[in-house]
Amino acid sequence: MSYIRIDNLTKIYLGRRSKPRSLHDPAEHSGDNVLVLNNISMSFEEGEMVCILGPSGCGKSTLLRIIAGFENPSYGSIWVGDKPVIGPSDQSIFVFQHSGLFPWMTVAQNVGLGLRHMEDIEAKNEKIKEYIEIVELDGFEDYYPHQLSGGMQRRAELARAIAVNPDLLIMDEPFSGLDFLTHMKMREEVVNMHEFIRKTTLVVTHDIDDALIMGNRIVVFSGRPAALKMIHKLDFPRPRDFERDHGLSRLRSEIFLMLGVPYAV
Amino acid sequence: MLELIGNGTLLRHTVASLFRVTAGFYLAVLLGVPLGILLGRISMLWAFLNPVIQFLRPISPLAWIPLAMLWFGIGDPPAIFLIFLASFFPMVVSTTIAVHNINPIYFQVAANFNFSRKEIIARLIFPAIIPEVVTALRLTVTIAWLVVVAAEMIAVRSGLGYLILDARNALRMDYVMDGMIVIGLIGLVLDHIMKRLGNIESAQWGAKVR
C-alpha cells in the first residue's frame, strides 16, 4: 500500500531553442534543453520519513519542487494519497532551505498562517500555542523572525508547517547554514517531531549521516540527470549510532562508494 | 521677518503652500502606489508602461507649466497638478522596484498556504513593500516641497513661492530670504515626520532584515 506514488517522472528544462525540428526529433535532444530527472518511479508508505541523497545539482530539489506542485513534470505523474498533484496546496507543505517565514509577522502570526480560516479565535490561539510548544519556542510568540537565531527560525517554520496538518511535509536541506551543534540538535528535534506526529516527510539532504540517522527509508540518486541508484528501507533501532550499529556504518560506506566519494582519507 | 509673522502674511502663505503640497502629494501616493503594485506584478504592463514613464520622468515639472495652465486654468489646480506630477513618477517607480524586490520564496509560501489573490496583496505584497515605500515617501515629499515654489510662481496669489516672487518684484530681498528660510524649516519638519513614519512597527522589520 503506497501513499506517495511517483510514476515515470521526467523533467526537462527547455532551453531557448526548444522547439522540436521535426516530428521525429524528441524534445530531449533538441536545442539546449536540460534533462534533470530521468524517468523516476518510486513509492513511499504513509508516515515514513524518506531521506533523499544525491550529489549536488543532481535534481533532488527539482524533484521536491515538483512533488510540492511548484513545478510541473514534463512527463509522468505524482500522487499523494489518492489525489494527483496539480499545484501547490496546503496538503503538502514545503519547508524552505533558507527561511520562508514572513519577516513582517511575529512567530505566532507565522505559525497561524495555515489556521487563518478558523473562526473560533480562542481555539485558533490555543492551537498556535500548542504548536509553538512542540518546537519549544514558548515565550517567543511575539518575536519577529529577525530577532531569532537561525535554529529558532527553522523551528518556527517547522511549527508553521505542521500546524496546517498537511498530508505531506517536504524539507529541502533543512539544516543547511546551521552551525554544527544547532544542526545536531535540530536533527534530533525533527526525528522526535516525526515520531510524535507521524507525518509522511520527505527530506532532501547531501549529508549521508543525516539521512541514515533520520530516515525510515533512504533514496540515493546518481548525478544529473537524476536516476534512482538505491532505495532502501532503514529499520535500525533508535537511537541510531554508527559506532554501535555495524549494519548502519556498513551501509554508510556502501553509499559513499556508490556516490564515488572517498570514505576514508 | 517679525513684520511678516505679525500681520499674518507668512502664516497665510505657509498654509496655502502646505495645502497644495499635501493635496498633490496625497494624490500621487494614492494613485502611484497601487499602480506601482500593478506594474510590479504584471510584467506585460511594466514592459508597456515603463518606457512611457521613463520618457515622462525627466521632463521637469516647470516644462509642464504652460500645459498645466491650459488644462487647469489658474488657481490651485495647476499648482497641485505640478506637485502631483513631480511626486507621482518616483512613487510609481519605487513601488514597482519594491515589489520586484520581494523574495520569490514568499510567493511560493503564499501559494503553499492557499492564499487568495486578495490575501497575496493584503498579507504579502503590502507589508513586504512598506519599508521601501516609506523610504520613497521620505524622498518624494522633499521633491514635492521643492516644486511648490515653482508651481506657485504661476497664476496664484498665495503661497511661499508667490511671496518670494512678489517680494522680488518689490525688491524686498529680506522677504525673499524669509521665504527661503521658512521653506527650509518646513522641509526639515516634513523629513522628520517621514522619518518617524519609518519607525512604526509595520515598517520596522525591513530596517533589521536588510
Coordinates of C-alpha atoms in Angstrom, one line a residue:
Chain A
M1 CA 0.0 0.0 0.0
S2 CA 1.8 3.1 -1.1
Y3 CA 0.9 6.6 -0.1
I4 CA 3.0 8.7 -2.3
R5 CA 3.5 7.4 -5.8
I6 CA 5.8 8.8 -8.4
D7 CA 5.2 7.4 -11.9
N8 CA 7.7 7.7 -14.7
L9 CA 8.6 11.2 -13.7
T10 CA 10.8 13.1 -16.2
K11 CA 11.7 16.8 -16.0
I12 CA 13.3 18.7 -18.9
Y13 CA 14.1 22.3 -18.6
L14 CA 13.6 23.7 -22.1
G15 CA 16.3 25.9 -23.4
R16 CA 15.9 28.8 -25.8
R17 CA 16.0 26.7 -29.0
S18 CA 13.5 24.2 -27.6
K19 CA 11.1 23.6 -30.5
P20 CA 11.5 20.2 -31.9
R21 CA 12.7 20.5 -35.5
S22 CA 10.7 17.5 -36.8
L23 CA 8.2 15.0 -35.5
H24 CA 11.0 12.5 -35.0
D25 CA 13.1 14.9 -33.0
P26 CA 12.2 14.3 -29.4
A27 CA 12.2 17.4 -27.2
E28 CA 15.1 16.0 -25.1
H29 CA 17.6 16.2 -27.9
S30 CA 16.7 19.5 -29.5
G31 CA 18.4 22.8 -28.7
D32 CA 19.9 23.3 -25.3
N33 CA 17.4 21.5 -23.2
V34 CA 18.5 20.0 -19.9
L35 CA 17.2 16.7 -18.7
V36 CA 17.1 16.9 -15.0
L37 CA 15.1 13.9 -13.9
N38 CA 15.1 10.8 -16.0
N39 CA 12.1 8.5 -15.7
I40 CA 11.8 8.1 -12.0
S41 CA 9.3 5.8 -10.4
M42 CA 9.1 5.1 -6.7
S43 CA 6.6 5.0 -3.9
F44 CA 6.6 5.6 -0.2
E45 CA 4.3 4.5 2.7
E46 CA 2.2 6.7 4.9
G47 CA 4.0 8.1 7.9
E48 CA 7.5 7.4 6.6
M49 CA 10.4 9.8 6.8
V50 CA 12.2 9.5 3.5
C51 CA 15.7 10.9 3.1
I52 CA 16.8 11.7 -0.4
L53 CA 20.5 11.8 -1.1
G54 CA 22.4 12.7 -4.2
P55 CA 25.3 14.7 -5.5
S56 CA 24.7 18.4 -5.6
G57 CA 23.0 19.7 -8.7
C58 CA 21.5 16.3 -9.4
G59 CA 17.9 17.4 -9.4
K60 CA 16.9 16.5 -5.8
S61 CA 15.5 19.9 -5.2
T62 CA 13.6 19.9 -8.5
L63 CA 12.0 16.6 -7.5
L64 CA 10.8 18.1 -4.3
R65 CA 9.5 21.2 -6.0
I66 CA 7.6 19.0 -8.4
I67 CA 6.1 16.9 -5.6
A68 CA 5.1 20.2 -3.8
G69 CA 3.4 21.4 -7.0
F70 CA 5.6 24.4 -7.6
E71 CA 6.8 23.0 -10.9
N72 CA 5.1 20.7 -13.4
P73 CA 6.6 17.5 -14.5
S74 CA 7.5 17.2 -18.2
Y75 CA 6.2 13.6 -18.2
G76 CA 4.8 11.3 -15.6
S77 CA 2.6 11.9 -12.6
I78 CA 2.6 12.2 -8.8
W79 CA 0.0 11.0 -6.4
V80 CA -0.3 12.0 -2.7
G81 CA -2.9 9.8 -1.0
D82 CA -5.4 9.3 -3.7
K83 CA -5.1 12.8 -5.2
P84 CA -2.8 13.7 -8.1
V85 CA -0.5 16.7 -7.5
I86 CA -1.7 19.5 -9.8
G87 CA -0.3 22.6 -8.0
P88 CA 0.8 23.9 -4.6
S89 CA -1.7 23.4 -1.8
D90 CA -1.6 23.2 2.0
Q91 CA -1.8 19.4 1.7
S92 CA 1.9 19.4 1.0
I93 CA 3.8 22.0 2.9
F94 CA 7.3 22.9 1.8
V95 CA 9.9 23.9 4.4
F96 CA 12.4 26.1 2.6
Q97 CA 16.2 25.8 2.7
H98 CA 16.5 29.5 3.8
S99 CA 13.8 30.8 5.9
G100 CA 10.4 31.1 4.3
L101 CA 9.0 32.8 7.4
F102 CA 7.3 36.1 6.6
P103 CA 9.6 38.7 8.2
W104 CA 6.8 41.1 8.8
M105 CA 4.9 38.7 11.0
T106 CA 5.6 37.5 14.5
V107 CA 6.3 33.9 15.3
A108 CA 2.6 33.4 16.4
Q109 CA 1.3 35.1 13.3
N110 CA 3.5 32.9 11.1
V111 CA 2.5 29.7 12.8
G112 CA -1.1 30.8 12.5
L113 CA -0.8 31.3 8.7
G114 CA -2.4 28.0 7.9
L115 CA -5.0 28.3 10.6
R116 CA -6.2 31.8 9.5
H117 CA -9.6 30.5 8.3
M118 CA -10.5 29.1 11.8
E119 CA -13.4 31.1 13.0
D120 CA -13.1 30.3 16.7
I121 CA -10.3 32.7 17.6
E122 CA -9.8 31.1 21.0
A123 CA -9.4 27.7 19.6
K124 CA -7.0 29.1 17.0
N125 CA -4.8 30.8 19.6
E126 CA -4.8 27.6 21.6
K127 CA -3.6 25.6 18.6
I128 CA -0.9 28.2 17.7
K129 CA 0.3 27.9 21.3
E130 CA 0.3 24.1 21.1
Y131 CA 2.5 24.0 18.0
I132 CA 4.8 26.7 19.3
E133 CA 5.3 24.5 22.4
I134 CA 6.0 21.4 20.2
V135 CA 9.0 23.2 18.7
E136 CA 10.0 24.6 22.2
L137 CA 9.6 28.3 21.2
D138 CA 7.2 29.2 24.0
G139 CA 8.0 32.7 25.2
F140 CA 9.0 33.8 21.7
E141 CA 5.4 34.1 20.3
D142 CA 5.7 37.9 19.8
Y143 CA 9.2 37.9 18.4
Y144 CA 9.8 38.7 14.7
P145 CA 11.9 36.2 12.7
H146 CA 14.9 38.5 12.6
Q147 CA 15.0 38.5 16.4
L148 CA 15.5 34.8 16.4
S149 CA 18.6 32.7 15.9
G150 CA 18.9 30.5 12.7
G151 CA 17.9 27.4 14.5
M152 CA 14.9 29.0 16.1
Q153 CA 13.7 30.3 12.7
R154 CA 13.8 26.8 11.4
R155 CA 11.8 25.5 14.3
A156 CA 9.2 28.3 13.8
E157 CA 8.9 27.3 10.2
L158 CA 8.5 23.7 11.2
A159 CA 5.7 24.6 13.6
R160 CA 4.0 26.7 10.8
A161 CA 4.2 23.7 8.5
I162 CA 2.8 21.0 10.9
A163 CA 0.1 23.4 12.2
V164 CA -1.8 23.0 8.9
N165 CA -1.8 19.3 9.5
P166 CA -0.6 18.5 5.9
D167 CA -0.6 15.1 4.3
L168 CA 3.0 15.6 3.4
L169 CA 5.9 17.6 4.8
I170 CA 8.7 18.4 2.4
M171 CA 12.0 19.7 3.6
D172 CA 14.8 21.0 1.4
E173 CA 18.2 20.8 3.1
P174 CA 16.6 21.7 6.5
F175 CA 19.9 22.0 8.3
S176 CA 22.0 24.0 5.8
G177 CA 23.6 27.0 7.2
L178 CA 23.3 26.0 10.8
D179 CA 26.3 25.6 13.0
F180 CA 27.3 22.0 13.9
L181 CA 25.7 21.9 17.4
T182 CA 22.5 23.5 16.2
H183 CA 22.5 21.1 13.3
M184 CA 22.7 18.1 15.6
K185 CA 20.0 19.5 18.0
M186 CA 17.7 20.3 15.1
R187 CA 18.2 16.8 13.7
E188 CA 17.1 15.3 17.0
E189 CA 14.1 17.5 17.1
V190 CA 13.0 16.7 13.6
V191 CA 13.2 13.0 14.4
N192 CA 11.3 13.5 17.7
M193 CA 8.7 15.5 16.0
H194 CA 8.3 12.9 13.3
E195 CA 7.9 10.1 15.9
F196 CA 5.3 12.3 17.6
I197 CA 3.1 13.3 14.7
R198 CA 4.0 10.5 12.3
K199 CA 3.6 12.6 9.2
T200 CA 4.9 11.5 5.9
T201 CA 8.1 13.5 5.4
L202 CA 10.5 13.9 2.5
V203 CA 13.9 15.3 3.4
V204 CA 16.4 16.2 0.8
T205 CA 20.0 16.3 2.1
H206 CA 23.5 15.9 1.0
D207 CA 24.6 14.7 4.4
I208 CA 24.8 10.9 4.4
D209 CA 24.9 10.7 8.2
D210 CA 21.7 12.8 8.5
A211 CA 19.9 10.6 6.0
L212 CA 20.9 7.4 7.8
I213 CA 20.2 8.7 11.3
M214 CA 16.8 10.2 10.4
G215 CA 15.2 8.2 7.7
N216 CA 12.8 5.3 7.6
R217 CA 13.8 5.0 4.0
I218 CA 16.7 6.2 2.1
V219 CA 16.8 7.1 -1.6
V220 CA 20.1 7.6 -3.4
F221 CA 20.3 9.4 -6.8
S222 CA 23.0 9.5 -9.3
G223 CA 24.3 12.8 -10.7
R224 CA 22.3 14.7 -13.3
P225 CA 20.1 13.5 -14.9
A226 CA 19.0 12.1 -11.6
A227 CA 18.2 8.4 -11.8
L228 CA 17.4 6.1 -9.0
K229 CA 20.5 4.3 -7.6
M230 CA 19.2 2.8 -4.5
I231 CA 16.1 2.8 -2.4
H232 CA 16.4 1.1 0.9
K233 CA 14.2 0.7 3.9
L234 CA 16.0 1.6 7.2
D235 CA 14.8 -0.3 10.2
F236 CA 17.7 0.2 12.5
P237 CA 16.6 0.7 16.1
R238 CA 16.7 4.2 17.6
P239 CA 18.7 5.8 19.0
R240 CA 20.9 5.2 16.0
D241 CA 24.6 5.2 16.5
F242 CA 27.2 4.5 13.8
E243 CA 29.7 3.2 16.4
R244 CA 27.4 0.6 17.9
D245 CA 25.4 -0.4 14.9
H246 CA 27.7 -2.0 12.4
G247 CA 24.9 -2.5 9.9
L248 CA 24.5 1.2 9.8
S249 CA 28.1 2.0 9.3
R250 CA 28.4 -0.7 6.6
L251 CA 25.6 0.9 4.8
R252 CA 27.2 4.3 5.1
S253 CA 30.5 3.1 3.4
E254 CA 28.4 1.5 0.8
I255 CA 26.7 4.7 -0.1
F256 CA 30.0 6.6 -0.1
L257 CA 31.2 4.1 -2.6
M258 CA 28.1 4.4 -4.6
L259 CA 28.4 8.2 -4.8
G260 CA 32.0 7.8 -5.8
V261 CA 33.5 9.8 -2.9
P262 CA 36.4 8.6 -0.8
Y263 CA 35.2 7.4 2.6
A264 CA 38.5 7.2 4.4
V265 CA 41.2 9.6 3.6
Chain B
M1 CA 10.6 88.6 9.4
L2 CA 8.7 89.7 12.5
E3 CA 6.7 92.0 10.5
L4 CA 5.6 89.2 8.2
I5 CA 4.7 87.0 11.1
G6 CA 3.0 89.8 12.9
N7 CA 0.5 90.7 10.2
G8 CA -0.2 87.0 9.5
T9 CA 1.1 87.1 5.9
L10 CA 3.7 84.5 6.5
L11 CA 1.2 82.1 8.1
R12 CA -1.3 82.6 5.3
H13 CA 1.2 81.8 2.6
T14 CA 2.7 78.8 4.5
V15 CA -0.8 77.3 5.0
A16 CA -1.6 77.8 1.3
S17 CA 1.7 76.1 0.2
L18 CA 1.2 73.3 2.6
F19 CA -2.3 72.7 1.4
R20 CA -1.1 72.4 -2.2
V21 CA 1.8 70.1 -1.3
T22 CA -0.5 67.9 0.8
A23 CA -3.1 67.6 -1.9
G24 CA -0.7 66.9 -4.8
F25 CA 1.4 64.5 -2.7
Y26 CA -1.5 62.5 -1.4
L27 CA -2.9 62.2 -4.9
A28 CA 0.4 61.0 -6.1
V29 CA 0.7 58.4 -3.3
L30 CA -2.9 57.2 -3.6
L31 CA -2.6 56.7 -7.4
G32 CA 1.1 55.9 -7.6
V33 CA 1.4 53.1 -5.0
P34 CA -1.5 50.9 -6.4
L35 CA -0.2 51.5 -10.0
G36 CA 3.3 50.5 -8.8
I37 CA 2.0 47.3 -7.3
L38 CA 0.1 46.5 -10.5
L39 CA 3.3 47.2 -12.6
G40 CA 5.3 45.1 -10.2
R41 CA 3.1 42.1 -10.6
I42 CA 2.1 42.2 -14.2
S43 CA 5.3 42.2 -16.2
M44 CA 3.5 42.8 -19.5
L45 CA 2.1 46.0 -18.2
W46 CA 5.5 47.0 -16.9
A47 CA 7.1 46.3 -20.3
F48 CA 4.5 48.6 -22.0
L49 CA 4.4 51.4 -19.5
N50 CA 8.0 51.6 -18.3
P51 CA 9.2 53.3 -21.5
V52 CA 6.3 55.8 -21.2
I53 CA 7.2 56.5 -17.5
Q54 CA 10.9 56.8 -18.3
F55 CA 10.0 59.2 -21.1
L56 CA 7.9 61.5 -19.0
R57 CA 10.1 61.3 -15.9
P58 CA 13.0 63.5 -17.0
I59 CA 10.7 66.3 -18.2
S60 CA 10.9 68.9 -15.5
P61 CA 7.6 70.0 -13.8
L62 CA 8.5 73.5 -14.9
A63 CA 8.2 72.5 -18.5
W64 CA 4.6 71.4 -17.8
I65 CA 3.6 74.9 -16.6
P66 CA 2.1 76.0 -19.9
L67 CA 0.1 72.8 -20.4
A68 CA -1.0 72.8 -16.7
M69 CA -2.4 76.3 -17.1
L70 CA -4.0 75.4 -20.4
W71 CA -5.7 72.3 -18.8
F72 CA -6.5 73.6 -15.4
G73 CA -6.7 77.3 -15.8
I74 CA -5.4 79.4 -12.9
G75 CA -5.5 79.0 -9.1
D76 CA -4.9 75.9 -7.1
P77 CA -5.5 73.1 -9.6
P78 CA -2.5 73.7 -11.9
A79 CA -0.2 74.0 -8.9
I80 CA -1.5 70.8 -7.4
F81 CA -1.1 69.1 -10.7
L82 CA 2.5 70.1 -11.0
I83 CA 3.3 68.8 -7.5
F84 CA 1.4 65.6 -8.3
L85 CA 3.4 65.2 -11.5
A86 CA 6.7 65.6 -9.6
S87 CA 5.9 63.1 -6.9
F88 CA 3.8 60.6 -8.9
F89 CA 6.6 59.0 -11.0
P90 CA 9.1 58.5 -8.2
M91 CA 6.3 56.8 -6.2
V92 CA 5.3 54.5 -9.1
V93 CA 8.9 53.5 -9.9
S94 CA 9.9 53.0 -6.2
T95 CA 6.8 50.9 -5.5
T96 CA 7.4 48.8 -8.6
I97 CA 11.0 48.2 -7.7
A98 CA 9.9 47.3 -4.1
V99 CA 7.5 44.7 -5.5
H100 CA 10.2 43.3 -7.8
N101 CA 12.5 43.0 -4.7
I102 CA 10.1 40.7 -2.8
N103 CA 11.8 37.4 -2.2
P104 CA 10.1 34.9 -4.6
I105 CA 10.1 32.4 -1.9
Y106 CA 7.3 34.3 -0.1
F107 CA 5.1 33.9 -3.2
Q108 CA 5.7 30.2 -3.1
V109 CA 4.8 30.1 0.6
A110 CA 1.6 32.0 -0.2
A111 CA 0.7 29.5 -2.9
N112 CA 1.6 26.7 -0.5
F113 CA -0.8 28.1 2.1
N114 CA -3.6 28.6 -0.4
F115 CA -3.6 32.4 -0.3
S116 CA -6.3 34.1 -2.3
R117 CA -5.4 36.9 -4.7
K118 CA -6.7 39.4 -2.1
E119 CA -4.6 37.9 0.6
I120 CA -1.5 38.0 -1.6
I121 CA -1.9 41.7 -1.8
A122 CA -3.0 42.4 1.7
R123 CA -0.8 40.0 3.7
L124 CA 2.2 39.7 1.4
I125 CA 2.8 42.4 -1.0
F126 CA 1.6 45.3 1.1
P127 CA 3.6 44.5 4.3
A128 CA 6.6 43.4 2.2
I129 CA 6.9 46.8 0.4
I130 CA 6.1 49.1 3.4
P131 CA 9.8 49.7 4.4
E132 CA 10.8 50.6 0.9
V133 CA 7.7 52.7 0.2
V134 CA 8.2 54.7 3.4
T135 CA 11.8 55.5 2.3
A136 CA 10.3 56.6 -1.1
L137 CA 7.8 58.8 0.7
R138 CA 10.5 60.4 2.6
L139 CA 12.5 61.3 -0.6
T140 CA 9.4 62.2 -2.6
V141 CA 7.9 64.6 -0.1
T142 CA 11.1 66.7 -0.4
I143 CA 10.7 66.7 -4.2
A144 CA 7.1 67.8 -3.8
W145 CA 8.1 70.6 -1.4
L146 CA 10.8 71.6 -3.9
V147 CA 8.3 72.0 -6.7
V148 CA 5.8 74.0 -4.7
V149 CA 7.7 77.2 -5.1
A150 CA 8.0 76.9 -8.8
A151 CA 4.3 75.9 -9.0
E152 CA 3.3 79.0 -7.1
M153 CA 5.1 81.3 -9.4
I154 CA 2.3 80.7 -11.9
A155 CA -1.1 82.2 -11.6
V156 CA -1.7 82.0 -7.9
R157 CA -1.8 84.9 -5.4
S158 CA -0.7 83.0 -2.3
G159 CA 1.9 80.5 -1.1
L160 CA 5.5 80.9 -0.2
G161 CA 6.5 80.8 -3.9
Y162 CA 4.2 83.7 -4.6
L163 CA 5.6 85.5 -1.5
I164 CA 9.1 85.2 -2.9
L165 CA 8.2 86.2 -6.4
D166 CA 6.2 89.2 -5.1
A167 CA 9.0 90.3 -2.8
R168 CA 11.5 90.1 -5.7
N169 CA 9.3 92.3 -7.8
A170 CA 9.1 94.8 -4.9
L171 CA 12.8 94.5 -4.5
R172 CA 12.4 93.3 -0.8
M173 CA 15.3 90.9 -0.6
D174 CA 14.7 90.5 3.1
Y175 CA 11.3 89.0 2.4
V176 CA 12.8 86.7 -0.2
M177 CA 15.3 85.5 2.5
D178 CA 12.4 85.0 5.0
G179 CA 10.5 82.9 2.5
M180 CA 13.6 80.7 1.8
I181 CA 14.2 80.2 5.5
V182 CA 10.6 79.1 6.1
I183 CA 10.7 76.7 3.1
G184 CA 13.9 75.2 4.5
L185 CA 12.5 74.9 8.0
I186 CA 9.3 73.2 6.8
G187 CA 11.3 70.8 4.7
L188 CA 13.2 69.9 7.8
V189 CA 10.0 69.2 9.7
L190 CA 8.5 67.2 6.8
D191 CA 11.6 65.0 6.7
H192 CA 11.4 64.5 10.4
I193 CA 7.7 63.4 10.2
M194 CA 8.5 60.9 7.4
K195 CA 11.4 59.6 9.5
R196 CA 9.0 59.0 12.3
L197 CA 6.8 57.1 9.9
G198 CA 9.6 54.7 9.3
N199 CA 9.6 53.9 13.0
I200 CA 6.1 52.5 13.1
E201 CA 6.1 48.8 13.8
S202 CA 5.0 47.5 10.4
A203 CA 7.9 49.3 8.7
Q204 CA 10.3 48.1 11.3
W205 CA 11.1 44.6 10.0
G206 CA 12.8 46.0 7.0
A207 CA 15.2 48.1 9.0
K208 CA 16.7 45.0 10.5
V209 CA 16.4 42.4 7.8
R210 CA 18.1 44.5 5.1

